[in-house]
Amino acid sequence: MSTPPAPARPSLLSFWSDLPREGRMLLSIVVLEFLGSGLVLPFAVVYLHDVRAFSLSTAGLLLGLPPLVGFLVVGPGGALIDRIGARRMLAATLTTMLASDVVLAFATTVPVAAIALVLNGLAFGTSFPAAQTLIASVIPPGMRQRYFGVNFTLLNLGIGLGGLVGGVLVDVHHAWTFQLVYLGDAASYLPGLVLLLGPLRHVAGRPERSRDVPKAGYREVLTKPAVPTLLLLTFVSSFVGYSQLNAGMTAFATSISQVSTRALGFAFAGNTAIIVLLQLVVMQRIEGRRRTRVVAVMGLVWAVSWLLLGLSGMVPGTIAATLLVVACATVFGLGETLLQPTVPAIVNELADDHLRGRFNALNAACFQLPAIIAPPIAGALVGAHLGWVYVALLTAGCLLVGAVSVTRLEPQLTPEVNGQRPQPDASQETILVA
């Protein structure tokens, strides 16, 4: 008797052709939108300090406003998504981001810059849950993991290209060059607004609820099986992951490993390149596998990346230190290709339609909180020359992510939510008699 063959992994070509029209339209603008983000992302401190002549401490406080405000509004934002619909909320978010960039482009005083960055925080707190909810409303469950992977690839491609263009355009001796890139970032939101207000105006409106469904809120989300564990996983992975790459890693690399800022540029370029080059390959390889196991592998990959960073501190100021820092960020990017398609898919397959905004908002809050608390912790450890404690903390946290994913989260998920494709019915297979 023959064994049932494993289901074939769908090709990228079939993925595009199988996508709903709305999904293809949303993907078509990702590179352009995040090209705008890439134009300004690397230069915020330079703009505020060198161009607008704010002190470094003032610039730091100003740049702390978006994550703080974003965290404060993410809860109400999730409830508002469920009330008015993801499309309307995302359109309001893009409008707010556009206004923030325009105000910041002409901000010559601290209060005006603060207003711009508060607007940025309002949008920051609601953009992720609104976008994830909108995607889940138009993409069938079986395609969401692949969609999130392709979206992440295009996002990084846009940021990478934008960073290159911005690096060529900006000049600290000419304020107008910075105004140009901020206005360019503002303009990058216009295609999304046109889509949401025009061709996509029929999707992701106010969720329909039958009258027999009782009114529900965040308490009902938190009491759903697997949700608290998933939120813990998001918090820990964000704390030992993105929050460190953007703050602690750079502090360790410059203070302890003593590498140059140019080396950091190479490190982030390597991080972006590995995502753009490998995300689609990785996405094909993980299709149909348990998402919790994929996250566990991601934890191991990130643990290796932080160990590479630790090794760079043992050879400070050398070419070897530079290569190890670049390797750290590049290996970290490989871990990102495993994380980004999986966790958003789990969140949105656990979510009830009328509570989807709240599900995504809670996940976003657990992702954003570490961005507020991780930099001070990293700064304290690195500043006290406790680099080995810092690396050990991150490595242990990555291993904890893997353990929680496999031992706690996996038993709480159904096979379908965990990404496993149904096996063919053996009774329908042809029985071959030798």
Tab-separated table of C-alpha atoms in Angstrom:
chain	number	residue	atom	x	y	z
A	1	MET	CA	0.000	0.000	0.000
A	2	SER	CA	1.433	3.379	-0.945
A	3	THR	CA	1.869	6.147	1.586
A	4	PRO	CA	-0.058	9.359	0.951
A	5	PRO	CA	2.257	11.953	-0.553
A	6	ALA	CA	2.896	15.138	1.388
A	7	PRO	CA	0.985	18.104	-0.015
A	8	ALA	CA	3.086	20.070	-2.485
A	9	ARG	CA	4.238	23.494	-1.378
A	10	PRO	CA	2.547	26.157	-3.499
A	11	SER	CA	4.845	28.174	-5.761
A	12	LEU	CA	5.243	31.933	-5.543
A	13	LEU	CA	3.689	32.265	-8.991
A	14	SER	CA	0.591	30.389	-7.891
A	15	PHE	CA	0.514	32.491	-4.693
A	16	TRP	CA	0.284	35.697	-6.744
A	17	SER	CA	-2.329	34.322	-9.102
A	18	ASP	CA	-4.393	32.919	-6.215
A	19	LEU	CA	-4.344	36.179	-4.284
A	20	PRO	CA	-7.591	38.125	-4.187
A	21	ARG	CA	-7.486	41.320	-6.251
A	22	GLU	CA	-7.483	43.358	-3.060
A	23	GLY	CA	-4.407	41.515	-1.781
A	24	ARG	CA	-2.475	42.170	-4.990
A	25	MET	CA	-3.368	45.848	-4.781
A	26	LEU	CA	-2.157	46.109	-1.193
A	27	LEU	CA	1.157	44.417	-2.008
A	28	SER	CA	1.696	46.638	-5.041
A	29	ILE	CA	2.283	49.757	-2.922
A	30	VAL	CA	4.411	48.314	-0.086
A	31	VAL	CA	7.801	49.117	-1.645
A	32	LEU	CA	6.795	52.711	-2.425
A	33	GLU	CA	5.352	53.349	1.035
A	34	PHE	CA	8.396	52.007	2.863
A	35	LEU	CA	10.827	53.612	0.447
A	36	GLY	CA	9.536	56.818	2.011
A	37	SER	CA	10.235	55.430	5.488
A	38	GLY	CA	13.759	54.493	4.414
A	39	LEU	CA	14.363	58.070	3.233
A	40	VAL	CA	14.109	59.414	6.799
A	41	LEU	CA	14.624	56.476	9.179
A	42	PRO	CA	18.450	56.622	9.435
A	43	PHE	CA	18.638	60.402	9.689
A	44	ALA	CA	16.261	61.423	12.501
A	45	VAL	CA	18.978	62.217	15.066
A	46	VAL	CA	21.122	63.937	12.425
A	47	TYR	CA	18.182	66.112	11.368
A	48	LEU	CA	17.183	67.166	14.875
A	49	HIS	CA	20.725	67.679	16.188
A	50	ASP	CA	22.850	68.814	13.253
A	51	VAL	CA	20.256	70.597	11.140
A	52	ARG	CA	17.791	71.979	13.707
A	53	ALA	CA	20.515	72.477	16.373
A	54	PHE	CA	18.664	70.689	19.192
A	55	SER	CA	20.922	69.159	21.828
A	56	LEU	CA	21.485	65.413	21.699
A	57	SER	CA	19.574	64.947	24.966
A	58	THR	CA	16.626	66.922	23.578
A	59	ALA	CA	16.718	64.939	20.340
A	60	GLY	CA	16.716	61.713	22.350
A	61	LEU	CA	13.687	62.815	24.363
A	62	LEU	CA	11.849	63.861	21.216
A	63	LEU	CA	12.523	60.519	19.512
A	64	GLY	CA	11.220	58.736	22.595
A	65	LEU	CA	7.789	60.298	22.066
A	66	PRO	CA	6.548	58.087	19.172
A	67	PRO	CA	6.970	54.700	20.925
A	68	LEU	CA	5.580	56.099	24.195
A	69	VAL	CA	2.515	57.711	22.611
A	70	GLY	CA	2.070	54.665	20.376
A	71	PHE	CA	1.979	52.350	23.365
A	72	LEU	CA	-0.571	54.545	25.150
A	73	VAL	CA	-2.989	54.636	22.208
A	74	VAL	CA	-2.697	51.046	20.965
A	75	GLY	CA	-5.423	49.745	23.311
A	76	PRO	CA	-8.073	52.337	22.422
A	77	GLY	CA	-6.947	52.014	18.801
A	78	GLY	CA	-7.709	48.292	18.744
A	79	ALA	CA	-11.204	48.882	20.101
A	80	LEU	CA	-11.759	51.623	17.509
A	81	ILE	CA	-10.695	49.275	14.706
A	82	ASP	CA	-13.375	46.816	15.803
A	83	ARG	CA	-15.910	49.628	15.999
A	84	ILE	CA	-15.369	51.551	12.744
A	85	GLY	CA	-13.397	49.032	10.651
A	86	ALA	CA	-9.746	48.544	9.762
A	87	ARG	CA	-9.879	50.396	6.433
A	88	ARG	CA	-11.150	53.641	7.935
A	89	MET	CA	-8.670	53.384	10.801
A	90	LEU	CA	-5.748	52.752	8.461
A	91	ALA	CA	-6.770	55.680	6.258
A	92	ALA	CA	-6.796	57.931	9.343
A	93	THR	CA	-3.394	56.548	10.336
A	94	LEU	CA	-1.840	57.278	6.928
A	95	THR	CA	-3.289	60.808	7.009
A	96	THR	CA	-1.756	61.361	10.445
A	97	MET	CA	1.634	60.072	9.278
A	98	LEU	CA	1.498	62.406	6.291
A	99	ALA	CA	0.710	65.379	8.539
A	100	SER	CA	3.507	64.392	10.938
A	101	ASP	CA	6.109	64.404	8.153
A	102	VAL	CA	4.966	67.767	6.775
A	103	VAL	CA	5.081	69.398	10.218
A	104	LEU	CA	8.480	67.862	11.025
A	105	ALA	CA	9.941	69.042	7.719
A	106	PHE	CA	9.381	72.646	8.807
A	107	ALA	CA	9.914	72.220	12.567
A	108	THR	CA	12.494	74.787	13.682
A	109	THR	CA	11.551	74.749	17.385
A	110	VAL	CA	11.296	72.002	19.955
A	111	PRO	CA	7.499	72.396	20.559
A	112	VAL	CA	6.726	72.089	16.838
A	113	ALA	CA	8.972	69.042	16.522
A	114	ALA	CA	7.248	67.550	19.565
A	115	ILE	CA	3.821	68.048	17.950
A	116	ALA	CA	5.056	66.298	14.801
A	117	LEU	CA	6.450	63.346	16.749
A	118	VAL	CA	3.316	63.033	18.898
A	119	LEU	CA	1.325	62.786	15.649
A	120	ASN	CA	3.825	60.145	14.529
A	121	GLY	CA	3.228	58.241	17.771
A	122	LEU	CA	-0.555	58.360	17.352
A	123	ALA	CA	-0.162	56.766	13.941
A	124	PHE	CA	2.580	54.388	15.115
A	125	GLY	CA	0.334	52.932	17.787
A	126	THR	CA	-2.533	52.130	15.447
A	127	SER	CA	-0.863	51.426	12.095
A	128	PHE	CA	0.277	47.874	12.832
A	129	PRO	CA	-3.012	46.507	14.232
A	130	ALA	CA	-5.043	48.327	11.571
A	131	ALA	CA	-2.875	47.001	8.740
A	132	GLN	CA	-2.822	43.432	10.101
A	133	THR	CA	-6.592	43.467	10.566
A	134	LEU	CA	-7.121	44.814	7.049
A	135	ILE	CA	-4.872	42.106	5.585
A	136	ALA	CA	-6.686	39.361	7.506
A	137	SER	CA	-10.018	40.641	6.218
A	138	VAL	CA	-9.056	40.211	2.546
A	139	ILE	CA	-6.547	37.304	2.607
A	140	PRO	CA	-7.845	33.737	3.188
A	141	PRO	CA	-6.346	31.945	6.224
A	142	GLY	CA	-4.367	29.470	4.109
A	143	MET	CA	-2.516	32.296	2.357
A	144	ARG	CA	-1.839	34.640	5.274
A	145	GLN	CA	1.533	33.218	6.280
A	146	ARG	CA	2.856	33.570	2.733
A	147	TYR	CA	1.326	37.031	2.422
A	148	PHE	CA	2.995	38.263	5.602
A	149	GLY	CA	6.322	36.869	4.360
A	150	VAL	CA	6.094	38.568	0.958
A	151	ASN	CA	4.940	41.796	2.615
A	152	PHE	CA	7.969	41.730	4.931
A	153	THR	CA	10.307	41.223	1.971
A	154	LEU	CA	8.855	44.184	0.091
A	155	LEU	CA	8.893	46.298	3.259
A	156	ASN	CA	12.626	45.719	3.754
A	157	LEU	CA	13.335	46.273	0.078
A	158	GLY	CA	11.593	49.640	0.268
A	159	ILE	CA	13.441	50.690	3.434
A	160	GLY	CA	16.782	49.601	1.961
A	161	LEU	CA	16.266	51.494	-1.275
A	162	GLY	CA	15.005	54.525	0.615
A	163	GLY	CA	18.063	54.525	2.861
A	164	LEU	CA	20.351	54.490	-0.164
A	165	VAL	CA	18.470	57.338	-1.852
A	166	GLY	CA	18.300	59.345	1.367
A	167	GLY	CA	22.027	58.904	1.961
A	168	VAL	CA	22.716	60.443	-1.444
A	169	LEU	CA	20.240	63.303	-1.060
A	170	VAL	CA	20.712	64.647	2.463
A	171	ASP	CA	23.383	67.166	3.369
A	172	VAL	CA	23.638	68.640	6.888
A	173	HIS	CA	24.724	71.966	5.394
A	174	HIS	CA	21.474	72.315	3.454
A	175	ALA	CA	18.287	72.023	5.501
A	176	TRP	CA	16.190	71.846	2.347
A	177	THR	CA	17.601	68.386	1.563
A	178	PHE	CA	16.117	67.044	4.795
A	179	GLN	CA	12.860	68.847	4.110
A	180	LEU	CA	12.831	67.156	0.728
A	181	VAL	CA	13.141	63.627	2.149
A	182	TYR	CA	10.506	64.256	4.834
A	183	LEU	CA	8.102	65.577	2.206
A	184	GLY	CA	9.009	62.550	0.091
A	185	ASP	CA	8.062	60.302	3.008
A	186	ALA	CA	4.763	62.188	3.319
A	187	ALA	CA	4.067	61.688	-0.391
A	188	SER	CA	4.726	57.944	-0.078
A	189	TYR	CA	1.498	57.584	1.931
A	190	LEU	CA	-0.667	59.020	-0.851
A	191	PRO	CA	-0.947	55.807	-2.949
A	192	GLY	CA	-2.206	53.924	0.101
A	193	LEU	CA	-4.777	56.607	0.816
A	194	VAL	CA	-5.947	56.549	-2.805
A	195	LEU	CA	-6.380	52.757	-2.626
A	196	LEU	CA	-8.234	52.823	0.694
A	197	LEU	CA	-10.560	55.644	-0.292
A	198	GLY	CA	-11.106	54.406	-3.852
A	199	PRO	CA	-10.711	50.823	-5.134
A	200	LEU	CA	-10.691	49.295	-1.628
A	201	ARG	CA	-13.497	51.350	-0.105
A	202	HIS	CA	-15.715	48.243	-0.008
A	203	VAL	CA	-13.407	46.140	2.235
A	204	ALA	CA	-12.767	45.930	5.976
A	205	GLY	CA	-15.587	48.118	7.072
A	206	ARG	CA	-17.302	47.835	10.400
A	207	PRO	CA	-17.285	44.134	11.376
A	208	GLU	CA	-20.693	42.506	11.235
A	209	ARG	CA	-21.952	40.945	14.455
A	210	SER	CA	-24.993	38.787	14.843
A	211	ARG	CA	-27.377	39.847	17.569
A	212	ASP	CA	-26.847	36.648	19.541
A	213	VAL	CA	-23.119	37.420	20.005
A	214	PRO	CA	-22.654	39.169	23.377
A	215	LYS	CA	-20.726	42.420	23.569
A	216	ALA	CA	-17.057	41.614	24.109
A	217	GLY	CA	-13.807	43.423	24.783
A	218	TYR	CA	-10.201	42.889	25.824
A	219	ARG	CA	-11.159	40.635	28.738
A	220	GLU	CA	-12.672	38.123	26.328
A	221	VAL	CA	-9.529	38.238	24.186
A	222	LEU	CA	-7.232	37.639	27.145
A	223	THR	CA	-9.270	34.677	28.413
A	224	LYS	CA	-9.096	32.908	25.060
A	225	PRO	CA	-6.808	29.849	25.178
A	226	ALA	CA	-3.273	30.441	23.894
A	227	VAL	CA	-3.555	34.254	23.856
A	228	PRO	CA	-1.645	34.997	27.126
A	229	THR	CA	1.126	32.616	26.089
A	230	LEU	CA	1.317	34.153	22.619
A	231	LEU	CA	1.518	37.660	24.099
A	232	LEU	CA	4.326	36.539	26.434
A	233	LEU	CA	6.145	35.117	23.423
A	234	THR	CA	5.755	38.404	21.519
A	235	PHE	CA	7.007	40.431	24.490
A	236	VAL	CA	10.109	38.314	25.100
A	237	SER	CA	10.983	38.015	21.407
A	238	SER	CA	10.649	41.790	20.986
A	239	PHE	CA	12.772	42.451	24.080
A	240	VAL	CA	15.631	40.195	22.975
A	241	GLY	CA	15.127	41.000	19.285
A	242	TYR	CA	14.162	44.216	17.536
A	243	SER	CA	14.442	46.406	20.625
A	244	GLN	CA	18.084	45.358	20.989
A	245	LEU	CA	19.025	45.515	17.317
A	246	ASN	CA	17.968	49.155	17.160
A	247	ALA	CA	19.545	50.226	20.460
A	248	GLY	CA	21.619	47.797	22.517
A	249	MET	CA	23.478	46.224	19.613
A	250	THR	CA	24.696	49.577	18.318
A	251	ALA	CA	25.751	50.660	21.830
A	252	PHE	CA	27.648	47.394	22.392
A	253	ALA	CA	29.271	47.539	18.949
A	254	THR	CA	30.547	51.099	19.318
A	255	SER	CA	31.416	51.112	23.050
A	256	ILE	CA	32.706	47.591	23.654
A	257	SER	CA	33.571	46.196	20.224
A	258	GLN	CA	34.820	49.657	19.176
A	259	VAL	CA	33.685	49.455	15.571
A	260	SER	CA	33.027	52.493	13.393
A	261	THR	CA	29.696	53.950	12.394
A	262	ARG	CA	30.512	52.860	8.840
A	263	ALA	CA	30.707	49.277	10.122
A	264	LEU	CA	27.242	49.714	11.625
A	265	GLY	CA	26.043	50.831	8.197
A	266	PHE	CA	27.421	47.624	6.710
A	267	ALA	CA	25.740	45.624	9.486
A	268	PHE	CA	22.293	47.052	8.802
A	269	ALA	CA	22.824	46.713	5.058
A	270	GLY	CA	23.626	43.029	5.618
A	271	ASN	CA	20.513	42.649	7.739
A	272	THR	CA	18.297	44.110	5.024
A	273	ALA	CA	20.014	42.188	2.230
A	274	ILE	CA	19.607	38.785	3.887
A	275	ILE	CA	15.883	39.427	4.406
A	276	VAL	CA	15.324	40.528	0.805
A	277	LEU	CA	17.356	37.619	-0.590
A	278	LEU	CA	16.139	34.803	1.650
A	279	GLN	CA	12.621	35.634	2.865
A	280	LEU	CA	10.871	34.094	-0.136
A	281	VAL	CA	13.084	30.988	0.013
A	282	VAL	CA	12.492	30.569	3.746
A	283	MET	CA	8.775	31.151	3.278
A	284	GLN	CA	8.617	28.231	0.850
A	285	ARG	CA	10.563	25.981	3.214
A	286	ILE	CA	8.386	26.649	6.264
A	287	GLU	CA	5.030	26.364	4.471
A	288	GLY	CA	3.006	23.579	6.087
A	289	ARG	CA	5.353	23.191	9.071
A	290	ARG	CA	4.386	23.874	12.673
A	291	ARG	CA	4.714	27.588	13.228
A	292	THR	CA	5.710	27.078	16.845
A	293	ARG	CA	8.705	24.987	15.722
A	294	VAL	CA	9.674	27.675	13.221
A	295	VAL	CA	9.633	30.263	16.034
A	296	ALA	CA	11.788	27.939	18.161
A	297	VAL	CA	14.355	27.742	15.352
A	298	MET	CA	14.230	31.529	15.139
A	299	GLY	CA	15.146	31.678	18.849
A	300	LEU	CA	18.206	29.517	18.216
A	301	VAL	CA	19.255	31.655	15.241
A	302	TRP	CA	18.958	34.853	17.282
A	303	ALA	CA	20.940	33.254	20.135
A	304	VAL	CA	23.762	32.612	17.641
A	305	SER	CA	23.601	36.218	16.429
A	306	TRP	CA	24.028	37.589	19.969
A	307	LEU	CA	26.904	35.199	20.646
A	308	LEU	CA	28.596	36.604	17.537
A	309	LEU	CA	28.123	40.089	18.992
A	310	GLY	CA	29.674	38.904	22.261
A	311	LEU	CA	32.688	37.507	20.415
A	312	SER	CA	33.185	40.881	18.718
A	313	GLY	CA	33.721	42.403	22.168
A	314	MET	CA	36.657	40.057	22.749
A	315	VAL	CA	38.602	41.559	19.815
A	316	PRO	CA	37.732	45.279	20.080
A	317	GLY	CA	38.833	47.714	17.406
A	318	THR	CA	39.865	45.048	14.909
A	319	ILE	CA	38.676	43.966	11.476
A	320	ALA	CA	37.506	40.761	13.156
A	321	ALA	CA	35.241	42.821	15.439
A	322	THR	CA	33.738	44.570	12.421
A	323	LEU	CA	33.125	41.275	10.621
A	324	LEU	CA	31.519	39.762	13.719
A	325	VAL	CA	29.176	42.750	14.178
A	326	VAL	CA	28.150	42.549	10.516
A	327	ALA	CA	27.648	38.779	10.936
A	328	CYS	CA	25.516	39.393	14.050
A	329	ALA	CA	23.089	41.679	12.202
A	330	THR	CA	23.020	39.425	9.144
A	331	VAL	CA	22.271	36.250	11.117
A	332	PHE	CA	19.645	38.220	13.046
A	333	GLY	CA	17.990	38.998	9.708
A	334	LEU	CA	17.768	35.280	8.972
A	335	GLY	CA	15.836	34.882	12.213
A	336	GLU	CA	13.492	37.672	11.150
A	337	THR	CA	12.566	35.724	8.018
A	338	LEU	CA	11.329	32.936	10.307
A	339	LEU	CA	9.416	35.162	12.722
A	340	GLN	CA	7.584	37.628	10.490
A	341	PRO	CA	5.410	35.197	8.480
A	342	THR	CA	4.480	33.038	11.479
A	343	VAL	CA	3.397	35.052	14.525
A	344	PRO	CA	1.033	37.435	12.649
A	345	ALA	CA	-0.579	34.388	11.030
A	346	ILE	CA	-1.112	32.741	14.432
A	347	VAL	CA	-2.601	35.946	15.881
A	348	ASN	CA	-5.083	36.399	13.050
A	349	GLU	CA	-6.148	32.769	12.926
A	350	LEU	CA	-6.855	32.819	16.663
A	351	ALA	CA	-8.856	36.036	16.331
A	352	ASP	CA	-12.626	36.299	16.075
A	353	ASP	CA	-13.687	38.697	13.308
A	354	HIS	CA	-15.479	41.118	15.633
A	355	LEU	CA	-12.440	41.238	17.967
A	356	ARG	CA	-9.639	41.124	15.390
A	357	GLY	CA	-8.588	44.720	15.986
A	358	ARG	CA	-8.165	44.035	19.700
A	359	PHE	CA	-6.186	40.838	19.036
A	360	ASN	CA	-3.752	42.712	16.815
A	361	ALA	CA	-3.612	45.679	19.204
A	362	LEU	CA	-2.639	43.482	22.164
A	363	ASN	CA	0.056	41.821	20.095
A	364	ALA	CA	1.296	45.249	18.962
A	365	ALA	CA	1.377	46.497	22.570
A	366	CYS	CA	3.504	43.541	23.651
A	367	PHE	CA	5.816	44.271	20.731
A	368	GLN	CA	6.058	48.020	21.460
A	369	LEU	CA	6.552	47.943	25.245
A	370	PRO	CA	10.077	46.491	25.005
A	371	ALA	CA	11.029	49.356	22.666
A	372	ILE	CA	10.465	51.643	25.684
A	373	ILE	CA	12.107	49.585	28.432
A	374	ALA	CA	14.880	47.742	26.572
A	375	PRO	CA	17.149	50.695	25.610
A	376	PRO	CA	17.640	51.907	29.225
A	377	ILE	CA	18.428	48.352	30.381
A	378	ALA	CA	20.876	47.831	27.517
A	379	GLY	CA	22.447	51.233	28.131
A	380	ALA	CA	22.904	50.528	31.845
A	381	LEU	CA	24.598	47.151	31.257
A	382	VAL	CA	26.818	48.325	28.402
A	383	GLY	CA	27.640	51.577	30.202
A	384	ALA	CA	28.720	49.628	33.295
A	385	HIS	CA	31.038	47.481	31.114
A	386	LEU	CA	28.900	44.393	31.766
A	387	GLY	CA	28.821	43.362	28.132
A	388	TRP	CA	29.044	39.666	28.977
A	389	VAL	CA	25.970	39.971	31.219
A	390	TYR	CA	24.140	41.762	28.405
A	391	VAL	CA	24.966	39.062	25.845
A	392	ALA	CA	24.109	36.283	28.318
A	393	LEU	CA	20.725	37.924	29.034
A	394	LEU	CA	19.853	38.131	25.355
A	395	THR	CA	21.018	34.599	24.600
A	396	ALA	CA	19.019	33.169	27.497
A	397	GLY	CA	15.973	35.151	26.372
A	398	CYS	CA	16.226	33.717	22.849
A	399	LEU	CA	16.377	30.187	24.232
A	400	LEU	CA	13.364	30.997	26.422
A	401	VAL	CA	11.443	32.025	23.291
A	402	GLY	CA	12.061	28.594	21.789
A	403	ALA	CA	11.090	26.778	24.973
A	404	VAL	CA	7.851	28.750	25.449
A	405	SER	CA	6.915	28.282	21.796
A	406	VAL	CA	7.274	24.488	21.816
A	407	THR	CA	6.339	23.509	25.375
A	408	ARG	CA	3.643	26.064	26.221
A	409	LEU	CA	2.150	27.556	23.070
A	410	GLU	CA	2.147	24.539	20.759
A	411	PRO	CA	-0.179	22.365	22.935
A	412	GLN	CA	-2.684	25.259	23.051
A	413	LEU	CA	-3.020	25.590	19.266
A	414	THR	CA	-5.012	23.503	16.837
A	415	PRO	CA	-2.980	22.032	13.942
A	416	GLU	CA	-4.666	24.443	11.507
A	417	VAL	CA	-3.806	27.543	13.566
A	418	ASN	CA	-0.269	26.176	13.942
A	419	GLY	CA	0.126	26.115	10.176
A	420	GLN	CA	-0.104	22.401	9.455
A	421	ARG	CA	-1.784	21.528	6.203
A	422	PRO	CA	-4.334	18.699	6.291
A	423	GLN	CA	-2.926	15.421	5.000
A	424	PRO	CA	-4.648	13.746	2.027
A	425	ASP	CA	-7.290	11.208	2.970
A	426	ALA	CA	-5.541	7.829	2.790
A	427	SER	CA	-8.845	6.086	2.056
A	428	GLN	CA	-9.037	7.970	-1.236
A	429	GLU	CA	-5.544	7.016	-2.307
A	430	THR	CA	-5.127	4.233	-4.845
A	431	ILE	CA	-4.015	1.033	-3.150
A	432	LEU	CA	-1.263	-0.657	-5.044
A	433	VAL	CA	-0.923	-4.377	-4.610
A	434	ALA	CA	2.457	-5.773	-5.408
